[in-house]
Short mmCIF file of C-alpha atoms in Angstrom, two decimals:
data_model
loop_
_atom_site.label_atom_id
_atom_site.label_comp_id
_atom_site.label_asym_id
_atom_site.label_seq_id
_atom_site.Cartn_x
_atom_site.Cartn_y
_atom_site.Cartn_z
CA UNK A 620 118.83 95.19 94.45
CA UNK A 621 117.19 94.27 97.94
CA UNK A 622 114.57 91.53 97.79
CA UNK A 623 111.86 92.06 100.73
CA UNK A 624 111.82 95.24 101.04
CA UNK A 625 109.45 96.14 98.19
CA UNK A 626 106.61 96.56 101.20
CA UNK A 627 107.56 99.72 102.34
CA UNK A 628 106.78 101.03 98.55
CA UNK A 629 102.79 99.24 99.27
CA UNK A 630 104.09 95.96 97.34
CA UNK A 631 102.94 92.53 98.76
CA UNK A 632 101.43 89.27 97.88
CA UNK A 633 102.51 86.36 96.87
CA UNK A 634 105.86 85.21 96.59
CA UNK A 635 108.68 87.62 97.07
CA UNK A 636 109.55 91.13 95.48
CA UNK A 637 112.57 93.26 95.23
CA UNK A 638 113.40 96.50 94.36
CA UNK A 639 116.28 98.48 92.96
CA UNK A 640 117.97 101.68 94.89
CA UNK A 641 119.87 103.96 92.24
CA UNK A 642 121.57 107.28 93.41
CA UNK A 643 120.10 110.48 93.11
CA UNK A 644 120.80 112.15 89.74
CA UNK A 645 122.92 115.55 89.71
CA UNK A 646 119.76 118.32 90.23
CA UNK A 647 116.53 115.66 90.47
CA UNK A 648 114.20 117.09 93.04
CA UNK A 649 113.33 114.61 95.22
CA UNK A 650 111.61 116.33 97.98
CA UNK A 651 108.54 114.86 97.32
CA UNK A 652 109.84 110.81 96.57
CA UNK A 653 110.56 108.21 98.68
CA UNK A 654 113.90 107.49 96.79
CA UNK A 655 114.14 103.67 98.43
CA UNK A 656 111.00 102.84 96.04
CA UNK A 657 110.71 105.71 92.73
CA UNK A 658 113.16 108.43 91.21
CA UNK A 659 112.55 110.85 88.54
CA UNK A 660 114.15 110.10 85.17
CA UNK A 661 115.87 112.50 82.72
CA UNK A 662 115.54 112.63 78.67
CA UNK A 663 118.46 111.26 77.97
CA UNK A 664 119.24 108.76 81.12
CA UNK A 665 119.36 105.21 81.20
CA UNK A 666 119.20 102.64 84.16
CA UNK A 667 120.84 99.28 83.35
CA UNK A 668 120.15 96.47 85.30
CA UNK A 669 122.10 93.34 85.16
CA UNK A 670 121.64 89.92 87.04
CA UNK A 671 120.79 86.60 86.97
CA UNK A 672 117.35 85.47 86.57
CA UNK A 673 116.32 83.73 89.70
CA UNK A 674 116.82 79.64 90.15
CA UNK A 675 115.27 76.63 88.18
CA UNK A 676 113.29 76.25 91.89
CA UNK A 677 111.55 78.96 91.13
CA UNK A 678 108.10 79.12 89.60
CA UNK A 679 107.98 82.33 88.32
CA UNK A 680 109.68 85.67 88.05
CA UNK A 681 108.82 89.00 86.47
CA UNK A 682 110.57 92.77 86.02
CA UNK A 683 108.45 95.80 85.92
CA UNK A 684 108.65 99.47 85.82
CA UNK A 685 105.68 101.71 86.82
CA UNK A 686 104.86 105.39 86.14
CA UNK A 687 105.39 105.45 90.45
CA UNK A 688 103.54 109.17 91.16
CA UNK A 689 102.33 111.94 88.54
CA UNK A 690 101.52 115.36 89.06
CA UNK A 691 97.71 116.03 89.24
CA UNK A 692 95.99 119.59 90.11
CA UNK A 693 99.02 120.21 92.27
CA UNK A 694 99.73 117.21 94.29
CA UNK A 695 101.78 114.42 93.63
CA UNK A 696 99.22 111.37 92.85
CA UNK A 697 99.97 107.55 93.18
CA UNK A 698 99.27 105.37 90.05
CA UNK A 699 101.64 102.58 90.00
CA UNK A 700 100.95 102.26 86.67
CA UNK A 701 103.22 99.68 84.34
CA UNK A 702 104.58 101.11 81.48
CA UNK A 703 105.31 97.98 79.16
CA UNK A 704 104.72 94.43 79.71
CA UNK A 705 106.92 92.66 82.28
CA UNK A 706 109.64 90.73 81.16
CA UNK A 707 108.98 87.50 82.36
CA UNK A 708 110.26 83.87 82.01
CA UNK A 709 108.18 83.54 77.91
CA UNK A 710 109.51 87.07 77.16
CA UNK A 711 112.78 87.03 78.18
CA UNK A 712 116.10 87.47 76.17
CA UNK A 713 118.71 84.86 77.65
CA UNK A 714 121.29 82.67 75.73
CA UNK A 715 120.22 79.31 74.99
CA UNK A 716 116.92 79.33 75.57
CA UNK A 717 114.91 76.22 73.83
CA UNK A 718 110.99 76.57 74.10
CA UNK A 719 110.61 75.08 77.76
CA UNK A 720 110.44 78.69 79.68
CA UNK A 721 112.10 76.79 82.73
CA UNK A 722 115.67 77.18 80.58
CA UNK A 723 114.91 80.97 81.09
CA UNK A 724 116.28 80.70 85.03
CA UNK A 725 119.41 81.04 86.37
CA UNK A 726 120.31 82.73 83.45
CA UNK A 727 122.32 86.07 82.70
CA UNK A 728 120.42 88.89 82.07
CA UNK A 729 120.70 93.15 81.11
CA UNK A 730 117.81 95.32 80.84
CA UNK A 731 118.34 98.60 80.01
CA UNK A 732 116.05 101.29 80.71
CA UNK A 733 115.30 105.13 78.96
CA UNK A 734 113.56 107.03 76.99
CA UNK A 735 116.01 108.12 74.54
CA UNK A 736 116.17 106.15 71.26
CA UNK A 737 120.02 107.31 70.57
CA UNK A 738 121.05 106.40 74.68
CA UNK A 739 118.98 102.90 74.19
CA UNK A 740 121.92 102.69 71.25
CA UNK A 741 124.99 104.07 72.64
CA UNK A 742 124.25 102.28 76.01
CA UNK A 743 124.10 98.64 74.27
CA UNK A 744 126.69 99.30 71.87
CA UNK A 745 128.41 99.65 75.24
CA UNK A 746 127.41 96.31 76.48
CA UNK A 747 128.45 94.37 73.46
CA UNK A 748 131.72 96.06 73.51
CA UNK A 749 132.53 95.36 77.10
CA UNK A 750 131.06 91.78 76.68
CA UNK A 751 127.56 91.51 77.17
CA UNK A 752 126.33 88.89 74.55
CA UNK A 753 123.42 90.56 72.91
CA UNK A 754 121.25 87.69 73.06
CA UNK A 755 120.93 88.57 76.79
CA UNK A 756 119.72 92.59 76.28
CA UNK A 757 116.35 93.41 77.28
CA UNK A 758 114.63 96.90 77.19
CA UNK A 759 111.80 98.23 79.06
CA UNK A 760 111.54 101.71 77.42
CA UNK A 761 109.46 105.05 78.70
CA UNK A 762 107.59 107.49 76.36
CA UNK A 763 107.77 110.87 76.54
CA UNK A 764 104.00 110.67 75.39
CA UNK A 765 102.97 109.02 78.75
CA UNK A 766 105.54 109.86 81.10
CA UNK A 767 106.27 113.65 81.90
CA UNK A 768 109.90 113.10 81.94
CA UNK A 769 112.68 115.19 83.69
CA UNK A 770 114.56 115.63 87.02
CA UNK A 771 112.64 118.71 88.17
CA UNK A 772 109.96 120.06 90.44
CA UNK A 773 106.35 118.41 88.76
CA UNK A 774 107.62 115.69 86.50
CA UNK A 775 106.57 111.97 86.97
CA UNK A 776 108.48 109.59 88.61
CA UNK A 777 109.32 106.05 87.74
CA UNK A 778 109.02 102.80 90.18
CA UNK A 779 110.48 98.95 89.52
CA UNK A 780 109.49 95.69 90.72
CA UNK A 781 110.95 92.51 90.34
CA UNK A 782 108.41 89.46 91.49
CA UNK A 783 109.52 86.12 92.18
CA UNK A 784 107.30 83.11 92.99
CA UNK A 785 108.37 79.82 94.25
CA UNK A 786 111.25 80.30 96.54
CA UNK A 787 109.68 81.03 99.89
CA UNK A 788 109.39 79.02 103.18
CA UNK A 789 106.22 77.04 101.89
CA UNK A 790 108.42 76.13 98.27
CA UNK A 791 110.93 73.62 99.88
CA UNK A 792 113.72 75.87 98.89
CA UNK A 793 114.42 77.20 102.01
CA UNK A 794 118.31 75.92 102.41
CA UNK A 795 119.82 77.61 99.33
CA UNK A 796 116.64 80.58 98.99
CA UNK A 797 119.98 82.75 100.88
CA UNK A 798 121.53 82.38 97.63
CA UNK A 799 118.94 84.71 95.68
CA UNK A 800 116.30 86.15 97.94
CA UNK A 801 119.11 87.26 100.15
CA UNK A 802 121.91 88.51 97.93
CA UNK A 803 120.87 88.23 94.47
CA UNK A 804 124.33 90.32 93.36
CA UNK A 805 122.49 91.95 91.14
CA UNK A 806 124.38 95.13 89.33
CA UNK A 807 122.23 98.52 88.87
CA UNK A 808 123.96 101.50 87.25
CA UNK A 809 122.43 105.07 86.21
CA UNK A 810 123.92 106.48 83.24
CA UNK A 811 123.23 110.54 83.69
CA UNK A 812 124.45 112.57 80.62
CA UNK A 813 125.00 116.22 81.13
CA UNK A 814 122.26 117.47 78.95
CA UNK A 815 119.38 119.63 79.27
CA UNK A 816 115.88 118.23 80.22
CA UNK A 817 113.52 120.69 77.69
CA UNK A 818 110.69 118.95 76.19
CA UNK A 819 112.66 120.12 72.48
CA UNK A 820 115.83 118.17 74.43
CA UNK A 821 113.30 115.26 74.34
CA UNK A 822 112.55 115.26 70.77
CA UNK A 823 116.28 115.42 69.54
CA UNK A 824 116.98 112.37 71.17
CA UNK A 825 114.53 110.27 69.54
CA UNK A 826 111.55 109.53 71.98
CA UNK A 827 109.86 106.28 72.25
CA UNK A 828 106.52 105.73 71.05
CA UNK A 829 104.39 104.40 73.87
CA UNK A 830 105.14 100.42 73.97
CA UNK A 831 102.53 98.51 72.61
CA UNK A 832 100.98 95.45 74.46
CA UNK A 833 101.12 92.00 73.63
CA UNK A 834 97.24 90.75 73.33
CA UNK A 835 95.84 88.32 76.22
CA UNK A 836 93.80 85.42 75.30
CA UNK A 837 94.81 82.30 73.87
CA UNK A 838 91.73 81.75 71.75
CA UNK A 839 90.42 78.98 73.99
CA UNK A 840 88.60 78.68 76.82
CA UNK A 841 87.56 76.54 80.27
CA UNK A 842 83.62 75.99 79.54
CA UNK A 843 83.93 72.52 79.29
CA UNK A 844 84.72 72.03 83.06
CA UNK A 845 81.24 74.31 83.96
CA UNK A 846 79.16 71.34 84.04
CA UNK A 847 81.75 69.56 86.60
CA UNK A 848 82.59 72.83 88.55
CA UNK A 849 78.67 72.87 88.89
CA UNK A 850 78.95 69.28 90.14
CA UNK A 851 81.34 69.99 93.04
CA UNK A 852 79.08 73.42 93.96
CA UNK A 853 76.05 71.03 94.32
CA UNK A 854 77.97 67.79 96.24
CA UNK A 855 79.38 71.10 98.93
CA UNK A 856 75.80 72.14 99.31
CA UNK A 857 73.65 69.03 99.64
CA UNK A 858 76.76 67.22 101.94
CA UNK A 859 76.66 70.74 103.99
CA UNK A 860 73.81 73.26 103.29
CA UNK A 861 71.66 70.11 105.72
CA UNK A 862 73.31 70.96 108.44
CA UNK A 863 74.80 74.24 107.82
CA UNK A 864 73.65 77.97 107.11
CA UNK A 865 75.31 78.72 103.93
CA UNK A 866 75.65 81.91 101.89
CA UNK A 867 76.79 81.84 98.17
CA UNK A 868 79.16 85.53 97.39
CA UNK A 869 80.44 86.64 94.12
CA UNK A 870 83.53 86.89 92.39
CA UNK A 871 84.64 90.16 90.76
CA UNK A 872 87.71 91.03 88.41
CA UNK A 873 90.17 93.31 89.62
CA UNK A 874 91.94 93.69 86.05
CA UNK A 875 93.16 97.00 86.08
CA UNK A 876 94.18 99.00 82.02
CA UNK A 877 97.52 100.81 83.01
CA UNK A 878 96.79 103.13 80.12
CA UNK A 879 93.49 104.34 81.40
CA UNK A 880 94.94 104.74 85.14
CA UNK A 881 97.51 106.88 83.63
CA UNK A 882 95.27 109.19 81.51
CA UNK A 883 92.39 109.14 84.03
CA UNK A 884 94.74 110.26 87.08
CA UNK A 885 94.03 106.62 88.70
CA UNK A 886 95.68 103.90 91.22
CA UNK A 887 96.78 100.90 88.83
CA UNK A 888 98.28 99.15 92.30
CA UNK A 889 101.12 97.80 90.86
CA UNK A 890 99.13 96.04 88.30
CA UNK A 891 101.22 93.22 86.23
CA UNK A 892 100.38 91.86 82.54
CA UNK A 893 101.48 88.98 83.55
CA UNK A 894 98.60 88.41 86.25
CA UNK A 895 94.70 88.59 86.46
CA UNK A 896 92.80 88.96 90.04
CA UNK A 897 89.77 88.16 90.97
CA UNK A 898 88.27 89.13 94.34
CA UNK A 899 85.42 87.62 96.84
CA UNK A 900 83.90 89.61 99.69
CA UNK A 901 81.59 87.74 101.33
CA UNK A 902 80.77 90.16 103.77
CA UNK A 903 79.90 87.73 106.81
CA UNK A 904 81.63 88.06 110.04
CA UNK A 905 84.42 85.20 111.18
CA UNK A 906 82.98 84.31 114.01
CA UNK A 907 84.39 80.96 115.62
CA UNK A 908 81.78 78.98 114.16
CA UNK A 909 82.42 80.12 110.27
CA UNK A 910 83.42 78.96 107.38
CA UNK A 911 84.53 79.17 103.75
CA UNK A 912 84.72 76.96 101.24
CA UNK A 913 86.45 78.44 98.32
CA UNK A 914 86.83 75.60 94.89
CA UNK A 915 86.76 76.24 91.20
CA UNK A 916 89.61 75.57 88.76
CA UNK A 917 92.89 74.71 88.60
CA UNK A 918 94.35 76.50 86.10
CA UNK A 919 97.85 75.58 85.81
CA UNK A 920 95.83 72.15 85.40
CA UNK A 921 93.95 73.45 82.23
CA UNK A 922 97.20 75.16 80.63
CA UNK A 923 95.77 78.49 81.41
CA UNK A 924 98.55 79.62 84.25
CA UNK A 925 101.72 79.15 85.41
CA UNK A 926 101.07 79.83 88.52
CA UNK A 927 97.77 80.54 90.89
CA UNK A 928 97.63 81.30 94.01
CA UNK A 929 94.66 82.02 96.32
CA UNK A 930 95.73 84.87 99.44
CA UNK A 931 93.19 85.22 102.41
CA UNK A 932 93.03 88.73 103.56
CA UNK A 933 91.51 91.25 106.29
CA UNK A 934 89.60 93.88 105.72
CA UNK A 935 92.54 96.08 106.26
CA UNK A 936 94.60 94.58 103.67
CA UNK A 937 96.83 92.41 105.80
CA UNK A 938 98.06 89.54 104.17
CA UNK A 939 96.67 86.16 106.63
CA UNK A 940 97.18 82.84 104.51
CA UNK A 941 98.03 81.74 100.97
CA UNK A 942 97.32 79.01 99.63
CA UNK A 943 99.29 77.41 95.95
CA UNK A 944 96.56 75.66 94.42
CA UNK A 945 98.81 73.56 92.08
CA UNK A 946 101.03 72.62 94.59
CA UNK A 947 98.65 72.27 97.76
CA UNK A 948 95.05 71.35 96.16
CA UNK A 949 95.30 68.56 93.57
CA UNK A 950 92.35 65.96 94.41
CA UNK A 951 90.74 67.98 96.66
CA UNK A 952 87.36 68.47 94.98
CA UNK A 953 87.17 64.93 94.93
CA UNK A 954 87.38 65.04 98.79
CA UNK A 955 83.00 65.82 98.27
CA UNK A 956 80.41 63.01 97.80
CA UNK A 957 80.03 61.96 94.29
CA UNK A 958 82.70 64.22 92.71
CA UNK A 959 85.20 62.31 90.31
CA UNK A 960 89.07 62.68 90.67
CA UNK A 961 89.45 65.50 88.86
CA UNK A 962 92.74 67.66 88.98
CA UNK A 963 91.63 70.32 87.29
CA UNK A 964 89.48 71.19 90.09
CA UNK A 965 89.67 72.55 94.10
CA UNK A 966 88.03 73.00 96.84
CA UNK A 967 89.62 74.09 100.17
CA UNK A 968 87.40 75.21 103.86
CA UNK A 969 88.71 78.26 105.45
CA UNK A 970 88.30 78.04 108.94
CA UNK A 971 89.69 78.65 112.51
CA UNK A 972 90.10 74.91 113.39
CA UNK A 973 90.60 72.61 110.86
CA UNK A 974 90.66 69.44 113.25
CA UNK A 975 93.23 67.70 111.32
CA UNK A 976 91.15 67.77 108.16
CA UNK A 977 93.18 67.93 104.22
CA UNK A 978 92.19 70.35 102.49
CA UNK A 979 91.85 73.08 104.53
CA UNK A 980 93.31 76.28 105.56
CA UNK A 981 93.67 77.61 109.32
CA UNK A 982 92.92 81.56 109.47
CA UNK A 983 92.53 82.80 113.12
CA UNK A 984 93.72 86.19 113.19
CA UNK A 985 94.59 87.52 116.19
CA UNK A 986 93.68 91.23 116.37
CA UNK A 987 92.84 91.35 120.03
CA UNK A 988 89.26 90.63 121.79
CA UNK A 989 87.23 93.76 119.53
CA UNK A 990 85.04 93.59 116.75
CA UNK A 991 87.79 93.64 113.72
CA UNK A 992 89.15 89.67 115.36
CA UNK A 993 85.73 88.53 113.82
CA UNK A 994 85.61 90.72 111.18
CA UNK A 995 84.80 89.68 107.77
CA UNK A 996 87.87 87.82 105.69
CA UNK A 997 88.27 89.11 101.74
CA UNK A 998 89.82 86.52 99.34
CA UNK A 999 91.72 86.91 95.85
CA UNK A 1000 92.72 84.71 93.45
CA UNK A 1001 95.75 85.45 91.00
CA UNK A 1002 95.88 83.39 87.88
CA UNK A 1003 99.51 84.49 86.69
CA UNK A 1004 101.16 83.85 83.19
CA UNK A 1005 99.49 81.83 80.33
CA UNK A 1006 102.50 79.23 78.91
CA UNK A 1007 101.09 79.57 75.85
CA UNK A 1008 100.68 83.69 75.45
CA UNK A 1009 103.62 84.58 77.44
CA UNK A 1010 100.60 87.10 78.93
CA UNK A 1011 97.77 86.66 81.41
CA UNK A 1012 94.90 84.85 80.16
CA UNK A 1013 91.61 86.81 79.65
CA UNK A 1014 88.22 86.92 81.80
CA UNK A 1015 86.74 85.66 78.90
CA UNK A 1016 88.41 82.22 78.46
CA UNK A 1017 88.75 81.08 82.41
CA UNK A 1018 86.22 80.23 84.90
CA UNK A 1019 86.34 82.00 88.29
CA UNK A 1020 86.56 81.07 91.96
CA UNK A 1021 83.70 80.42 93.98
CA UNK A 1022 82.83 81.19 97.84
CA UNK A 1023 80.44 79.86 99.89
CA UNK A 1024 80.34 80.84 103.68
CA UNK A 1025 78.50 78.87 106.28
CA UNK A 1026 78.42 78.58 110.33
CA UNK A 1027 78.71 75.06 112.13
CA UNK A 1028 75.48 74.49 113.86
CA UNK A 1029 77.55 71.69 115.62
CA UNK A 1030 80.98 70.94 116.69
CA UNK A 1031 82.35 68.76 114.05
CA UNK A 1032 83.64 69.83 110.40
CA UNK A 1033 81.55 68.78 107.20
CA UNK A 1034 81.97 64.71 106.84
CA UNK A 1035 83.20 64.95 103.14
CA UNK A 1036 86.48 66.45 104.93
CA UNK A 1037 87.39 64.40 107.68
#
């Protein structure tokens, strides 16, 4: 497996991904693929993957596999669709795990992949007999019913990511991250059996039904903290909106239903059940006078996430901050007038020149002296992995981000953040 690689196959974000080479099967077509990122996948083939999950200094880690392209009127479509939920630290199958989901790192791990009932049998019977404690198995299985399996000409083809959060640069990690991000010996093997790929081929071998979803929502929600959230909003408006030119912008989801991409001939983008996004375009330019001030809720705080993370991006996509609001934003709302300490709530400025100021984050992107250096910046939040679901949470039960964008009419930052 090669971790940092997975943006040549449109992955990227936060943290770090991977993905997993395998070698071409014995007649797959593969004209049409980009074999370093999706292969087609016969009736009765299995991929196992085995590794170690990645270290206790990690925050997070997931494994996915996406319907990668499907046939649609002719042409070879992207949906990046996943197929099953990821297998993530809640979910996972490893020996001696105890209910604390940090025992599930650095931990030994199998997943086996088909869409054959019998292989899914033969190949772990396998495993057990050469050794492979069966408390360590996991299965991410394809259906026939939503994948248009085979090796030929016209039939889907299958994509995996693995996503791991935590052991970057920024994470304090950076001595020993060699030891995973840069080799994580993992082991891949495809298991090809010389059979015939006919959709009555299919059926003999015992298809999977397609795999069903584990619910999101945890029954609970964050509307107590509206009343304080609304508090912050009003202490950033009357300490700034004096001075300043503000503009308030909405936040939309970006929750994406794999099932519906896949049916509906639709980009899914890689989507994760693991994660919700939420998106804010203010549309204002970045001129050297602008601002943002992006706050809301912490909801690792509120026992909502495991992880959230809030990326600052162009208007072509490219990637220009992050910021780990957990890690980098406790106490910050608190940095406005009147606002109580209150760590299950943020607020950080966006700006070009943050004069030495907490709580903020330095964009100035660089694009050359032309209209797209002040273009306007896009921001996404991604709440990832509810403790207590083992899924994301649902719209329903957190509160959003909020933007607000404003221009200095003078030359020093707001007072509430020197």
């Amino acid at each position: 497996m090669v971790m940092d690689k997975a943006e040549q196959c449109g992955y990227s974000g936060d943290g770090n991904y991977g993905i997993y080479e395998i070698p071409t099967a014995p007649n797959e077509f593969t004209v049409d693929l980009n074999t370093a990122c999706e292969h087609r996948f016969g009736p009765t083939e299995a991929v196992v993957f085995m590794c170690q999950t990645p270290p206790s200094e990690a925050e997070y880690f997931s494994y996915t596999h996406f319907l990668s392209t499907k046939i649609h009127l002719g042409r070879s479509k992207k949906i990046e669709a996943s197929l099953s939920d990821s297998i993530n630290p809640i979910n996972v199958n490893v020996l001696s795990k105890s209910d604390d989901s940090k025992d599930s790192f650095g931990k030994d791990i199998a997943i086996i992949t088909t869409a054959s009932q019998e292989t899914l049998n033969i190949v772990k019977a396998a495993l057990i007999e050469a050794g492979v404690p069966d408390g360590v198995i996991n299965y991410q299985v394809i259906s026939a019913d939503v994948v248009d399996i085979g090796l030929s000409k016209g039939s889907d083809s299958i994509g995996f990511i693995h996503h791991v959060i935590g052991l970057d640069e920024q994470s304090g990690y950076l001595n020993d991250r060699s030891v995973y991000l840069d080799d994580p010996k993992c082991t891949v093997v495809r298991l090809t059996p010389g059979v015939g790929e006919s959709r009555s081929g299919v059926q003999a071998y015992k298809p999977f039904p397609p795999s069903e979803r584990a619910p999101n929502g945890s029954g609970d929600d964050e509307d107590y903290l509206r009343r304080p959230l609304n508090k912050v909003e009003r202490s950033i408006k009357t300490s700034i909106i004096a001075k300043y030119q503000t503009v308030n912008a909405a936040t939309v989801s970006q929750a994406k239903d794999p099932e519906s991409c896949i049916s509906k001939f639709k980009p899914c983008s890689g989507d994760n059940s693991d994660a919700i996004t939420f998106t804010n375009f203010p549309g204002m330019p970045y001129h050297t006078n602008s601002f943002y001030i992006l706050y809301g809720v912490n909801h690792v705080q509120t026992g909502f996430a495991t992880v959230q993370t809030i990326s600052v991006n162009d208007m072509g996509g490219n990637l220009l901050g992050m910021v780990n609001v957990n890690a980098e934003l406790i106490g910050s709302a608190s940095a406005y007038p009147n606002v109580e300490d209150n760590d299950e709530l943020f607020a950080v400025m966006i700006t070009r020149d943050c004069r030495g100021s907490d709580f903020c984050l330095e964009i100035s992107p660089s694009i050359g002296e032309d209209r797209s250096k002040y273009g306007p910046l896009t921001f996404s939040e991604d709440i990832i992995l509810n403790p207590n679901t083992g899924t994301a949470p649902s719209e329903k039960e957190i509160l959003v981000f909020r933007v607000l964008y404003g221009k200095f009419l003078g030359g020093a930052l707001p007072r509430s953040i020197n």
